[in-house]
Amino acid sequence: MNFFQLEVFLHVVEHGSFTKAGDRIGLTQSGVSHNITALETELGVTLLKRDRKGITLTTAGEQVIPHMRAIAANLAHIEQKIAAVNGMEIGKITIGSFPSFTARFIPKLFSIFKEKYPNIDLLIHEGGYEEILTWIEEGTVDIGFAAKPVKNVEFIPLLNDPLSAVVYEDHPLSGKISLNLEDFVDQPFIMLRSGCETLIEDRFLEAKIKPNISYDIKDNQTVLSMVAGKLGITIMPDLALPEKPECIKSLPLNPELSREIGLVMKTAKHLSPVAKEFTKVVQGHFIG
């Protein structure tokens, strides 16, 4: 097994396609297939299943891929260390982020970092909190952004994001200064299932109030559209709210409720040199 074969295999898993992996690393589809076959032959196992649904890992593939990612990460660390000795900065960072954070902060953070390190590639995987934590655990991403509660990762707090009630413009509650949980009793409620629902459910449970959940929706924009369409009201993070809302109104909650957002990683000491630099840029932006 050589490192190039390992790199080809990891790209195929990441992109779910021989063609897309080949485009990324400059190989034809047959070239990708040849390297995968050679790797499987040398290891004596089948790593990938190929069918009309796409490409997935076999049981053997699932067992070895964490080790292959670790080998790739360690080699990347070595290359970055040597480059730093020679006065150069090379490498890439793969980052996990959730949609509302991506939209509000990632362009600025990437811009700041690329101004300082123009030769470092920044890749992003977008998903929910649980996906991001899984990607951290599996080594798919180097670092990520998520909100508490988190387990089995290091967490560096960055900011608190308040949650607000969201109602349509002419809703009977729209004239209030703030809403308490009792205001939600008997109101059709749209639950945003993007990760912060645990905070909302726990707050209702503490107040011994059972919301009348009419819809469970994962996408922020869909929830907002449903509120605007007068299908119910909701609670969602301020980061997910549009800067210029139309047909909806956000109201603060009383008492306040917020999510704590931060950087997540396996361990800070095991980050690659360039990933450590990225965390410094992020902390400098939010913490100063």
Coordinates of N, CA, C and O in Angstrom, one line a residue, residues 191-274:
M191 N -41.6 22.9 15.3 CA -40.3 22.6 16.0 C -39.2 22.5 15.0 O -39.2 21.7 14.0
L192 N -38.2 23.4 15.1 CA -37.0 23.4 14.3 C -36.1 22.3 14.8 O -35.5 22.3 15.9
R193 N -35.8 21.2 14.0 CA -35.0 20.1 14.4 C -33.6 20.2 13.8 O -33.2 19.3 13.1
S194 N -32.9 21.3 14.0 CA -31.6 21.5 13.5 C -30.5 21.3 14.5 O -29.3 21.6 14.2
G195 N -30.9 21.0 15.8 CA -29.9 20.8 16.8 C -30.2 21.5 18.1 O -29.8 21.0 19.2
C196 N -30.9 22.6 18.0 CA -31.2 23.4 19.2 C -32.5 23.0 19.9 O -33.0 23.5 20.9
E197 N -33.2 21.9 19.3 CA -34.5 21.5 19.8 C -34.4 21.0 21.3 O -35.3 21.1 22.1
T198 N -33.2 20.4 21.6 CA -33.0 19.9 23.0 C -33.1 21.0 24.0 O -33.8 20.9 25.1
L199 N -32.6 22.2 23.7 CA -32.7 23.4 24.6 C -34.1 23.8 24.7 O -34.6 24.1 25.9
I200 N -34.9 23.8 23.6 CA -36.3 24.2 23.7 C -37.1 23.2 24.4 O -37.9 23.6 25.3
E201 N -36.9 21.9 24.1 CA -37.7 20.9 24.8 C -37.4 20.9 26.3 O -38.3 20.7 27.1
D202 N -36.1 21.1 26.7 CA -35.8 21.1 28.1 C -36.5 22.3 28.8 O -36.9 22.1 30.0
R203 N -36.5 23.4 28.2 CA -37.1 24.6 28.8 C -38.6 24.4 29.0 O -39.2 24.7 30.0
F204 N -39.3 23.8 28.0 CA -40.7 23.5 28.1 C -40.9 22.5 29.2 O -41.9 22.6 30.0
L205 N -40.0 21.5 29.3 CA -40.2 20.4 30.3 C -40.0 21.0 31.7 O -40.8 20.7 32.6
E206 N -39.0 21.9 31.9 CA -38.8 22.6 33.2 C -40.1 23.4 33.6 O -40.4 23.4 34.8
A207 N -40.7 24.0 32.6 CA -41.9 24.8 32.9 C -43.2 24.0 33.0 O -44.3 24.5 33.2
K208 N -43.0 22.6 32.8 CA -44.2 21.7 32.8 C -45.2 22.1 31.8 O -46.5 22.1 32.0
I209 N -44.8 22.5 30.6 CA -45.6 22.9 29.5 C -45.4 22.0 28.3 O -44.2 21.8 27.9
K210 N -46.4 21.5 27.7 CA -46.3 20.6 26.5 C -46.7 21.4 25.3 O -47.9 21.7 25.1
P211 N -45.7 21.8 24.4 CA -46.1 22.5 23.2 C -47.0 21.7 22.3 O -46.8 20.5 22.2
N212 N -47.8 22.4 21.5 CA -48.7 21.7 20.6 C -47.9 21.6 19.2 O -48.1 22.5 18.4
I213 N -47.0 20.6 19.1 CA -46.1 20.5 17.9 C -46.9 20.0 16.7 O -47.4 18.9 16.7
S214 N -47.1 20.9 15.8 CA -47.8 20.6 14.5 C -46.9 20.1 13.4 O -47.3 19.3 12.6
Y215 N -45.6 20.6 13.4 CA -44.7 20.2 12.4 C -43.3 20.0 13.0 O -42.9 20.8 13.9
D216 N -42.5 19.1 12.5 CA -41.1 18.9 12.8 C -40.3 19.2 11.6 O -40.4 18.4 10.6
I217 N -39.5 20.2 11.5 CA -38.8 20.6 10.3 C -37.3 20.8 10.6 O -36.9 21.4 11.6
K218 N -36.4 20.4 9.7 CA -35.0 20.5 9.9 C -34.4 21.8 9.3 O -33.4 22.3 9.7
D219 N -35.0 22.3 8.2 CA -34.5 23.4 7.5 C -35.0 24.8 8.0 O -36.2 25.0 8.2
N220 N -34.0 25.7 8.3 CA -34.4 27.0 8.9 C -35.4 27.7 8.0 O -36.4 28.3 8.4
Q221 N -35.0 27.8 6.7 CA -35.8 28.6 5.8 C -37.3 28.0 5.6 O -38.2 28.8 5.5
T222 N -37.4 26.7 5.7 CA -38.7 26.1 5.6 C -39.5 26.5 6.8 O -40.7 26.8 6.6
V223 N -38.9 26.5 8.0 CA -39.7 26.9 9.2 C -40.2 28.3 9.0 O -41.3 28.6 9.3
L224 N -39.3 29.2 8.6 CA -39.6 30.6 8.4 C -40.8 30.8 7.4 O -41.7 31.6 7.6
S225 N -40.7 30.0 6.3 CA -41.7 30.1 5.3 C -43.1 29.6 5.9 O -44.1 30.2 5.6
M226 N -43.0 28.6 6.7 CA -44.3 28.1 7.3 C -44.9 29.0 8.3 O -46.1 29.2 8.4
V227 N -44.0 29.7 9.0 CA -44.5 30.8 10.0 C -45.2 31.9 9.2 O -46.3 32.4 9.5
A228 N -44.5 32.3 8.1 CA -45.0 33.4 7.3 C -46.3 33.0 6.6 O -47.2 33.8 6.4
G229 N -46.5 31.7 6.4 CA -47.7 31.2 5.8 C -48.8 30.9 6.8 O -49.8 30.3 6.5
K230 N -48.6 31.3 8.1 CA -49.5 31.3 9.2 C -49.9 29.8 9.6 O -51.0 29.6 10.0
L231 N -48.9 28.9 9.4 CA -49.1 27.5 9.8 C -48.8 27.3 11.3 O -49.0 26.2 11.8
G232 N -48.2 28.2 11.9 CA -47.8 28.1 13.3 C -46.8 29.1 13.7 O -46.4 30.0 12.9
I233 N -46.3 29.0 15.0 CA -45.2 29.9 15.5 C -44.1 29.0 15.9 O -44.2 27.8 16.0
T234 N -42.9 29.6 16.2 CA -41.8 28.8 16.5 C -40.8 29.5 17.5 O -41.0 30.7 17.8
I235 N -39.8 28.8 17.9 CA -38.6 29.4 18.6 C -37.4 28.9 17.8 O -37.2 27.8 17.5
M236 N -36.5 29.9 17.5 CA -35.3 29.6 16.7 C -34.2 30.5 17.1 O -34.4 31.6 17.6
P237 N -33.0 30.1 16.8 CA -31.8 31.0 17.1 C -31.8 32.2 16.3 O -32.2 32.2 15.1
D238 N -31.3 33.3 16.9 CA -31.3 34.6 16.2 C -30.4 34.5 14.9 O -30.6 35.2 13.9
L239 N -29.3 33.7 15.0 CA -28.5 33.6 13.8 C -29.2 33.0 12.6 O -28.8 33.3 11.4
A240 N -30.3 32.3 12.8 CA -31.0 31.7 11.7 C -32.1 32.6 11.1 O -32.7 32.3 10.1
L241 N -32.2 33.8 11.8 CA -33.3 34.7 11.3 C -32.7 35.6 10.2 O -31.5 36.0 10.3
P242 N -33.5 36.0 9.3 CA -33.1 36.9 8.2 C -32.8 38.3 8.7 O -33.5 38.7 9.7
E243 N -31.9 39.0 8.1 CA -31.6 40.4 8.6 C -32.7 41.3 8.3 O -33.0 42.2 9.0
K244 N -33.5 41.0 7.2 CA -34.6 41.9 6.9 C -35.8 40.9 6.7 O -36.2 40.5 5.6
P245 N -36.5 40.6 7.8 CA -37.6 39.6 7.8 C -38.8 40.2 7.1 O -39.1 41.4 7.1
E246 N -39.5 39.3 6.4 CA -40.7 39.7 5.7 C -41.9 38.8 6.2 O -41.7 37.6 6.2
C247 N -43.0 39.4 6.5 CA -44.2 38.7 7.0 C -44.0 38.0 8.3 O -44.9 37.2 8.7
I248 N -42.9 38.2 9.0 CA -42.7 37.5 10.3 C -42.2 38.6 11.3 O -41.7 39.6 10.9
K249 N -42.3 38.2 12.5 CA -41.7 39.1 13.6 C -41.1 38.3 14.7 O -41.7 37.3 15.1
S250 N -39.9 38.6 15.1 CA -39.2 37.9 16.2 C -39.4 38.7 17.5 O -39.3 39.9 17.5
L251 N -39.6 38.0 18.6 CA -39.8 38.5 19.9 C -38.9 37.8 20.9 O -38.7 36.6 20.8
P252 N -38.3 38.6 21.8 CA -37.4 37.9 22.8 C -38.2 37.0 23.7 O -39.4 37.2 23.9
L253 N -37.6 36.0 24.2 CA -38.2 35.1 25.2 C -38.0 35.6 26.6 O -36.9 36.2 26.9
N254 N -38.9 35.4 27.5 CA -38.8 35.7 28.9 C -39.2 34.5 29.8 O -40.3 34.1 29.7
P255 N -38.2 33.9 30.5 CA -36.8 34.3 30.6 C -36.0 34.0 29.3 O -36.5 33.2 28.5
E256 N -34.8 34.6 29.2 CA -34.0 34.4 28.0 C -33.5 33.0 27.9 O -33.4 32.2 28.9
L257 N -33.3 32.6 26.6 CA -32.8 31.2 26.3 C -31.8 31.4 25.2 O -32.0 32.2 24.2
S258 N -30.6 30.8 25.3 CA -29.6 31.0 24.3 C -28.8 29.7 24.1 O -28.8 28.8 25.0
R259 N -28.1 29.5 23.0 CA -27.2 28.4 22.8 C -25.8 28.9 22.8 O -25.5 30.0 22.3
E260 N -24.9 28.1 23.3 CA -23.5 28.5 23.4 C -22.8 27.8 22.2 O -22.7 26.6 22.1
I261 N -22.2 28.6 21.3 CA -21.5 28.1 20.1 C -20.0 28.1 20.3 O -19.5 29.1 20.9
G262 N -19.4 27.1 19.8 CA -17.9 27.1 20.0 C -17.2 26.2 19.0 O -17.9 25.6 18.1
L263 N -15.9 26.2 19.0 CA -15.1 25.3 18.2 C -15.0 24.0 18.8 O -14.9 23.9 20.1
V264 N -15.1 22.9 18.0 CA -15.0 21.6 18.6 C -13.9 20.8 17.8 O -13.7 21.1 16.6
M265 N -13.2 20.0 18.5 CA -12.1 19.2 18.0 C -11.8 18.0 18.9 O -12.3 18.0 20.0
K266 N -11.1 17.0 18.4 CA -10.8 15.9 19.2 C -9.9 16.4 20.4 O -10.3 16.2 21.5
T267 N -8.8 16.9 20.1 CA -7.9 17.5 21.1 C -7.1 18.6 20.5 O -6.6 18.4 19.3
A268 N -7.0 19.7 21.1 CA -6.2 20.9 20.5 C -4.8 20.5 20.3 O -4.2 21.0 19.3
K269 N -4.2 19.7 21.1 CA -2.7 19.4 21.0 C -2.4 18.5 19.8 O -1.3 18.5 19.3
H270 N -3.5 17.8 19.3 CA -3.3 17.0 18.1 C -3.7 17.6 16.8 O -3.6 17.0 15.7
L271 N -4.0 18.9 16.8 CA -4.4 19.6 15.6 C -3.1 19.8 14.7 O -2.0 19.9 15.3
S272 N -3.3 19.8 13.4 CA -2.1 20.1 12.5 C -1.7 21.6 12.8 O -2.5 22.4 13.3
P273 N -0.5 21.9 12.4 CA -0.1 23.3 12.6 C -1.0 24.3 11.9 O -1.3 25.4 12.5
V274 N -1.5 24.1 10.7 CA -2.3 25.0 10.0 C -3.7 25.1 10.7 O -4.4 26.2 10.7

